[in-house]
C-alpha cells in the first residue's frame, strides 16, 4: 500500500497543504497573504489570523486536487519551526486535531530541512533528477543563509551560516529603502535584468571561514542612497535598475565566494540550492555557469518549490516517516530550532 502524506506549512505568511504518495506529488496548494504588502513586511498577528482563516479551505483543496480521501492518509507532516510562533501554532494544532480524528501519526519537520529536500519531490511527467549524497546545499531564504552538507535524507551539517542578517532580508530591506515594495527579492530580480551590475560598488564583508554577513552591505546601500538622494532627490527613480543590478551582483558574489570555498574544502561537487532566494534568476545562472566551468553536478529545484510550500514539508516528513519517526501529540512549535 502506498504511503500517503499530507504536508502542512504555516511558518510565515503562506498557508500551504500538499499531498504526496510514495514521494510523488499529487497536489500542492498555497494561499499567500496579501495583507502584509501595505506594511512592507510580515505582521505576525495578521499572519496568524490569516492562517486560521485559510487552513481548512487549503487542506480541503489539496485533498480534492490529489483525489485522496482524508481516511486514506498514512500520516500528517507539519512544520514545527523555525518561524513565527503564532503562525506555526495554527499549522501544528490543525495537524494534531486532524491526526487525532483520523487516528494517524503526525511527523514534525524542520522547515529548513524541507527547503533542502524539496529537490527530491517527484512529479508525473517530469524527469527525475536528484542529487546523490553527500551534496552541498546553499540554503538561502528570508530567515537563513547557510551552506549545508547533506549526507542522507536525515543527516545535515551546517558548514557555514550568516552571523547577522539573511540574504533574503538584504533583498527585502533594499527594496523597502528604495520604495519598491515587499517581498523585495522578486522586484529586485526583475529590475536588475534591465540594469548595469558593474555601475555601483558595495563593500564586501570579511568574515572568517564559510560564514556569511549581510548587515554591512545593507548599511552601505542605505548610506549610498541617502547621500545620493541629498544631491538629487530623483536619484533612485533615475537609477533603480542599475542600483538593483549592482546590489544583487554584490549579494550573489558574496554567496558564490563562500560556496566555491566550501567545494574546495570538502571536495564535494554535487551542488543544490533551496529557499526563497533560490528563485533568483541571476543566482541560478551563476551556479549553472560555475558548475559547467568546474565540473559540478548542479540541481536547481523548480521555482514553485523554492519559496515556502507544503510539498517540501510533505517530502521531508515522508523520509522521517519511513525511518519510523512519530511525533507525540503534546509537541509544541518553536520559533527557533538550534540545529538540524
Ligand atoms: O523561503 P521563503 O519563501 O521564506 C522563508 O522561509 O524565509 O523566502 C522568502 C525570501 C524573501 O526574502 C524574498 O524576498 C526572497 O525569498 N525571494 C527572492 C526571490 N524570490 C523570493 N530573492 C531574490 N530573488 C528572487 N527572485
Coordinates of C-alpha atoms and ligand atoms in Angstrom, one line a residue:
X1 CA 0.0 0.0 0.0
X2 CA 1.3 3.5 -0.8
X3 CA 2.4 5.8 1.9
X4 CA 0.3 8.9 1.5
X5 CA 1.4 12.0 3.4
X6 CA -0.4 15.3 3.9
X7 CA 2.1 18.1 4.5
X8 CA 1.2 21.4 6.2
X9 CA 3.3 24.5 6.2
X10 CA 2.4 27.7 8.1
X11 CA 5.7 29.1 9.4
X12 CA 5.4 32.6 7.9
X13 CA 2.9 34.2 5.6
X14 CA 1.9 31.3 3.3
X15 CA -0.7 28.7 4.3
X16 CA 0.1 25.6 2.3
X17 CA -1.0 22.0 2.2
X18 CA 0.2 19.2 -0.1
X19 CA -0.4 15.5 -0.7
X20 CA 2.3 13.1 -1.8
X21 CA 2.1 9.4 -2.4
X22 CA 5.4 7.4 -2.1
X23 CA 7.2 10.6 -2.8
X24 CA 5.2 11.5 -5.9
X25 CA 3.5 14.9 -5.7
X26 CA -0.3 14.8 -6.1
X27 CA -1.2 18.3 -5.1
X28 CA 0.3 21.5 -3.6
X29 CA -2.0 24.4 -2.7
X30 CA -0.8 27.7 -1.2
X31 CA -2.8 30.7 0.0
X32 CA -0.5 33.7 0.1
X33 CA -1.3 36.7 2.4
X34 CA -1.5 40.0 0.5
X35 CA -2.5 41.8 3.7
X36 CA 1.2 42.3 4.6
X37 CA 2.1 44.3 1.4
X38 CA 0.8 47.5 2.9
X39 CA 3.2 47.2 5.8
X40 CA 6.4 46.4 3.9
X41 CA 6.9 43.2 5.8
X42 CA 5.1 40.4 7.6
X43 CA 3.0 41.4 10.5
X44 CA 2.9 38.3 12.8
X45 CA -0.5 38.9 14.4
X46 CA -2.1 39.4 11.0
X47 CA -0.3 36.3 9.6
X48 CA -1.7 34.0 12.4
X49 CA -5.3 35.3 11.8
X50 CA -5.0 34.7 8.0
X51 CA -3.6 31.2 8.6
X52 CA -6.6 30.5 10.8
X53 CA -8.9 31.6 8.0
X54 CA -7.1 29.7 5.3
X55 CA -6.1 26.4 6.8
X56 CA -9.4 24.5 6.4
X57 CA -10.0 25.5 2.7
X58 CA -6.4 25.0 1.8
X59 CA -6.2 21.5 3.2
X60 CA -9.6 20.6 1.7
X61 CA -8.5 21.8 -1.7
X62 CA -5.2 19.9 -1.5
X63 CA -7.0 16.6 -0.8
X64 CA -9.6 17.3 -3.5
X65 CA -6.9 18.0 -6.2
X66 CA -5.0 14.9 -5.1
X67 CA -8.1 12.8 -5.4
X68 CA -7.4 11.5 -1.9
X69 CA -9.9 11.0 0.9
X70 CA -8.6 12.0 4.3
X71 CA -9.2 8.5 5.6
X72 CA -6.5 7.3 3.1
X73 CA -3.8 9.4 4.7
X74 CA -0.9 7.5 6.3
X75 CA 0.5 10.4 8.3
X76 CA 0.4 14.2 8.6
X77 CA 3.7 16.1 8.4
X78 CA 3.8 19.7 9.7
X79 CA 6.3 22.4 10.2
X80 CA 7.3 22.6 13.8
X81 CA 9.8 25.6 13.3
X82 CA 11.6 27.8 12.8
X83 CA 9.2 30.6 12.1
X84 CA 6.6 32.9 13.6
X85 CA 5.2 31.2 16.7
X86 CA 1.6 32.3 16.2
X87 CA 1.7 31.1 12.6
X88 CA 3.3 27.8 13.5
X89 CA 0.7 27.2 16.2
X90 CA -2.1 27.2 13.6
X91 CA -0.5 24.5 11.4
X92 CA 0.7 22.4 14.3
X93 CA -2.7 22.5 16.1
X94 CA -4.5 21.7 12.9
X95 CA -2.2 18.7 12.2
X96 CA -2.7 17.4 15.7
X97 CA -6.5 17.7 15.5
X98 CA -6.8 16.0 12.1
X99 CA -4.4 13.2 13.1
X100 CA -6.4 12.6 16.3
X101 CA -9.7 12.4 14.4
X102 CA -8.2 10.1 11.7
X103 CA -6.1 8.1 14.2
X104 CA -2.9 8.6 12.1
X105 CA 0.5 9.7 13.3
X106 CA 2.0 13.2 13.0
X107 CA 5.6 13.8 11.9
X108 CA 7.3 17.1 12.7
X109 CA 9.5 18.7 10.1
X110 CA 12.2 21.4 10.5
X111 CA 11.3 24.0 7.9
X112 CA 14.9 24.3 6.7
X113 CA 15.1 20.5 6.1
X114 CA 12.0 21.0 3.9
X115 CA 13.8 23.6 1.8
X116 CA 16.8 21.3 1.4
X117 CA 14.8 18.2 0.5
X118 CA 12.4 20.0 -1.9
X119 CA 14.7 18.7 -4.8
X120 CA 13.6 15.2 -4.0
X121 CA 9.9 15.7 -4.9
X122 CA 8.9 13.6 -7.9
X123 CA 6.3 14.8 -10.4
X124 CA 4.4 12.9 -13.0
X125 CA 5.8 13.8 -16.5
X126 CA 8.9 15.5 -15.1
X127 CA 12.3 13.6 -15.4
X128 CA 13.6 12.6 -12.0
X129 CA 16.9 14.3 -11.5
X130 CA 18.2 14.3 -7.9
X131 CA 21.5 14.9 -6.2
X132 CA 23.4 12.0 -4.7
X133 CA 24.8 12.0 -1.2
X134 CA 26.9 13.7 0.0
X135 CA 26.0 17.1 -1.6
X136 CA 26.2 20.7 -0.6
X137 CA 23.0 22.8 -0.4
X138 CA 23.1 26.6 -0.5
X139 CA 20.1 27.4 1.7
X140 CA 19.1 31.0 1.1
X141 CA 15.8 32.5 2.4
X142 CA 14.3 35.4 4.2
X143 CA 15.4 34.0 7.6
X144 CA 18.6 32.0 6.7
X145 CA 21.7 31.8 4.7
X146 CA 23.6 28.6 5.1
X147 CA 25.9 26.1 3.4
X148 CA 24.7 22.7 4.5
X149 CA 26.4 19.4 3.9
X150 CA 23.7 16.8 3.3
X151 CA 24.8 13.2 3.9
X152 CA 21.4 11.5 3.7
X153 CA 17.7 12.4 3.9
X154 CA 18.1 12.7 7.7
X155 CA 21.7 13.9 8.2
X156 CA 22.7 17.5 7.8
X157 CA 25.7 19.5 8.9
X158 CA 25.8 23.3 8.7
X159 CA 29.3 24.2 7.3
X160 CA 28.7 28.0 7.4
X161 CA 25.9 30.4 8.1
X162 CA 25.1 34.1 8.4
X163 CA 26.3 35.8 11.6
X164 CA 23.7 38.5 11.2
X165 CA 21.0 39.1 8.5
X166 CA 19.9 36.6 6.0
X167 CA 20.4 37.3 2.3
X168 CA 16.6 37.4 1.7
X169 CA 16.4 40.1 4.4
X170 CA 19.0 42.1 2.5
X171 CA 16.9 41.9 -0.7
X172 CA 13.8 42.9 1.2
X173 CA 15.4 45.8 3.0
X174 CA 17.0 47.1 -0.1
X175 CA 13.6 47.1 -1.8
X176 CA 12.0 48.8 1.2
X177 CA 14.7 51.5 1.3
X178 CA 14.0 52.2 -2.4
X179 CA 10.3 52.2 -2.0
X180 CA 9.9 49.1 -4.3
X181 CA 7.6 47.1 -2.1
X182 CA 7.5 43.7 -0.4
X183 CA 8.8 41.0 -0.9
X184 CA 11.9 42.7 -2.4
X185 CA 13.6 39.7 -4.0
X186 CA 11.4 39.2 -7.0
X187 CA 11.2 43.0 -7.7
X188 CA 14.9 43.5 -7.5
X189 CA 15.5 40.3 -9.6
X190 CA 13.2 41.8 -12.3
X191 CA 14.6 45.4 -12.3
X192 CA 18.2 44.0 -12.2
X193 CA 17.7 42.4 -15.6
X194 CA 17.4 45.9 -17.1
X195 CA 20.4 47.4 -15.2
X196 CA 24.2 47.5 -15.3
X197 CA 25.6 45.3 -12.5
X198 CA 29.0 47.0 -12.6
X199 CA 27.9 50.6 -12.2
X200 CA 27.9 50.9 -8.4
X201 CA 30.2 49.1 -6.0
X202 CA 29.3 47.9 -2.5
X203 CA 31.8 46.9 0.2
X204 CA 32.2 43.2 0.7
X205 CA 32.3 41.8 4.2
X206 CA 35.3 40.0 5.6
X207 CA 34.0 37.0 7.6
X208 CA 36.1 34.0 8.6
X209 CA 35.6 30.5 7.3
X210 CA 32.3 29.7 5.5
X211 CA 30.1 32.1 7.5
X212 CA 28.2 34.9 5.8
X213 CA 27.3 38.5 6.8
X214 CA 24.8 40.7 5.1
X215 CA 24.2 43.5 7.5
X216 CA 27.2 45.7 6.5
X217 CA 26.3 45.7 2.8
X218 CA 22.7 46.7 3.7
X219 CA 24.0 49.7 5.7
X220 CA 26.4 50.5 2.8
X221 CA 23.4 50.7 0.5
X222 CA 21.5 52.8 3.0
X223 CA 24.3 55.5 3.2
X224 CA 24.9 55.4 -0.5
X225 CA 21.2 56.0 -1.3
X226 CA 20.9 58.7 1.4
X227 CA 24.0 60.6 0.2
X228 CA 22.9 60.4 -3.5
X229 CA 19.3 61.5 -2.7
X230 CA 20.7 64.5 -0.8
X231 CA 22.3 65.6 -4.0
X232 CA 19.5 64.6 -6.4
X233 CA 16.0 63.7 -5.0
X234 CA 15.3 61.8 -8.3
X235 CA 18.4 59.6 -7.9
X236 CA 16.5 56.4 -7.1
X237 CA 13.9 56.7 -9.8
X238 CA 16.5 57.5 -12.4
X239 CA 18.9 54.8 -11.4
X240 CA 16.8 52.0 -9.9
X241 CA 17.7 49.4 -12.5
X242 CA 21.5 49.9 -12.0
X243 CA 21.2 50.1 -8.2
X244 CA 19.3 46.8 -8.2
X245 CA 21.6 45.1 -10.6
X246 CA 24.7 46.2 -8.7
X247 CA 23.3 45.4 -5.3
X248 CA 22.1 42.0 -6.5
X249 CA 25.5 41.2 -8.0
X250 CA 27.3 42.1 -4.7
X251 CA 25.0 39.8 -2.8
X252 CA 25.5 36.9 -5.2
X253 CA 29.2 37.4 -5.3
X254 CA 29.3 37.0 -1.5
X255 CA 27.2 33.8 -1.7
X256 CA 29.3 32.4 -4.5
X257 CA 32.7 33.1 -2.9
X258 CA 31.8 31.0 0.1
X259 CA 30.2 28.3 -1.9
X260 CA 33.4 28.0 -4.0
X261 CA 35.4 27.8 -0.8
X262 CA 33.1 25.1 0.6
X263 CA 33.5 23.0 -2.6
X264 CA 37.3 23.4 -2.3
X265 CA 37.3 22.4 1.4
X266 CA 35.0 19.4 1.1
X267 CA 35.8 18.2 -2.4
X268 CA 32.0 17.7 -2.9
X269 CA 30.9 18.7 -6.4
X270 CA 27.2 17.9 -6.1
X271 CA 25.5 21.3 -5.5
X272 CA 21.9 22.1 -4.8
X273 CA 20.1 25.3 -3.7
X274 CA 16.9 25.9 -1.7
X275 CA 14.9 28.6 0.0
X276 CA 13.1 31.7 -1.4
X277 CA 16.3 33.3 -2.8
X278 CA 17.0 30.2 -4.8
X279 CA 14.3 31.6 -7.1
X280 CA 16.7 34.4 -8.1
X281 CA 17.4 34.2 -11.8
X282 CA 20.9 35.6 -11.5
X283 CA 21.9 33.2 -8.7
X284 CA 20.6 30.3 -10.7
X285 CA 22.6 31.2 -13.8
X286 CA 25.7 31.9 -11.8
X287 CA 25.5 28.4 -10.2
X288 CA 24.9 26.7 -13.5
X289 CA 27.8 28.7 -15.2
X290 CA 30.2 27.9 -12.3
X291 CA 29.0 24.3 -12.4
X292 CA 29.8 23.9 -16.1
X293 CA 33.2 25.6 -15.7
X294 CA 34.2 23.5 -12.7
X295 CA 32.6 20.1 -13.4
X296 CA 29.9 20.3 -10.7
X297 CA 26.6 18.5 -10.9
X298 CA 24.1 21.2 -10.1
X299 CA 20.4 20.8 -9.1
X300 CA 18.1 23.8 -9.3
X301 CA 14.7 22.9 -7.9
X302 CA 11.7 24.3 -9.9
X303 CA 10.7 27.8 -8.8
X304 CA 7.5 26.7 -7.3
X305 CA 9.4 24.6 -4.7
X306 CA 11.9 27.3 -3.7
X307 CA 9.6 29.7 -1.8
X308 CA 7.6 28.4 1.2
X309 CA 5.3 25.4 0.2
X310 CA 3.9 22.3 1.9
X311 CA 5.2 19.9 -0.8
X312 CA 8.7 20.3 0.7
X313 CA 7.3 19.6 4.2
X314 CA 5.5 16.5 2.9
X315 CA 8.6 15.1 1.3
X316 CA 10.8 15.8 4.3
X317 CA 8.1 14.3 6.6
X318 CA 7.9 11.2 4.3
X319 CA 11.6 10.4 4.9
X320 CA 11.2 10.8 8.6
X321 CA 8.1 8.6 8.5
X322 CA 9.9 5.9 6.5
X323 CA 12.6 6.0 9.2
X324 CA 10.0 5.2 11.8
X325 CA 9.8 8.6 13.4
X326 CA 6.5 9.5 15.0
X327 CA 5.9 12.8 16.9
X328 CA 3.9 12.8 20.2
X329 CA 0.7 14.8 20.3
X330 CA 2.0 17.0 23.1
X331 CA 4.6 18.6 20.8
X332 CA 4.7 22.4 20.7
X333 CA 6.0 24.5 17.8
X334 CA 9.3 26.5 18.3
X335 CA 10.2 29.8 16.7
X336 CA 13.9 28.8 16.6
X337 CA 15.5 25.5 16.0
X338 CA 19.1 25.5 17.1
X339 CA 20.3 22.9 14.6
X340 CA 19.1 20.1 12.3
Ligands
LIG1 O1 11.9 30.7 1.7 P1 11.0 31.8 1.7 O2 9.7 31.8 0.9 O3 10.6 32.2 3.2 C1 11.4 32.0 4.3 O4 11.4 30.9 4.8 O5 12.2 33.0 4.6 O6 11.9 33.1 1.3 C2 11.4 34.4 1.2 C3 12.6 35.3 0.8 C4 12.2 36.7 0.8 O7 13.3 37.4 1.4 C5 12.1 37.1 -0.7 O8 12.5 38.4 -1.0 C6 13.1 36.1 -1.3 O9 12.9 34.9 -0.6 N1 12.9 35.9 -2.7 C7 13.8 36.2 -3.7 C8 13.3 35.9 -4.9 N2 12.0 35.4 -4.7 C9 11.8 35.4 -3.4 N3 15.1 36.8 -3.5 C10 15.7 37.1 -4.7 N4 15.3 36.8 -5.9 C11 14.0 36.3 -6.1 N5 13.6 36.0 -7.3

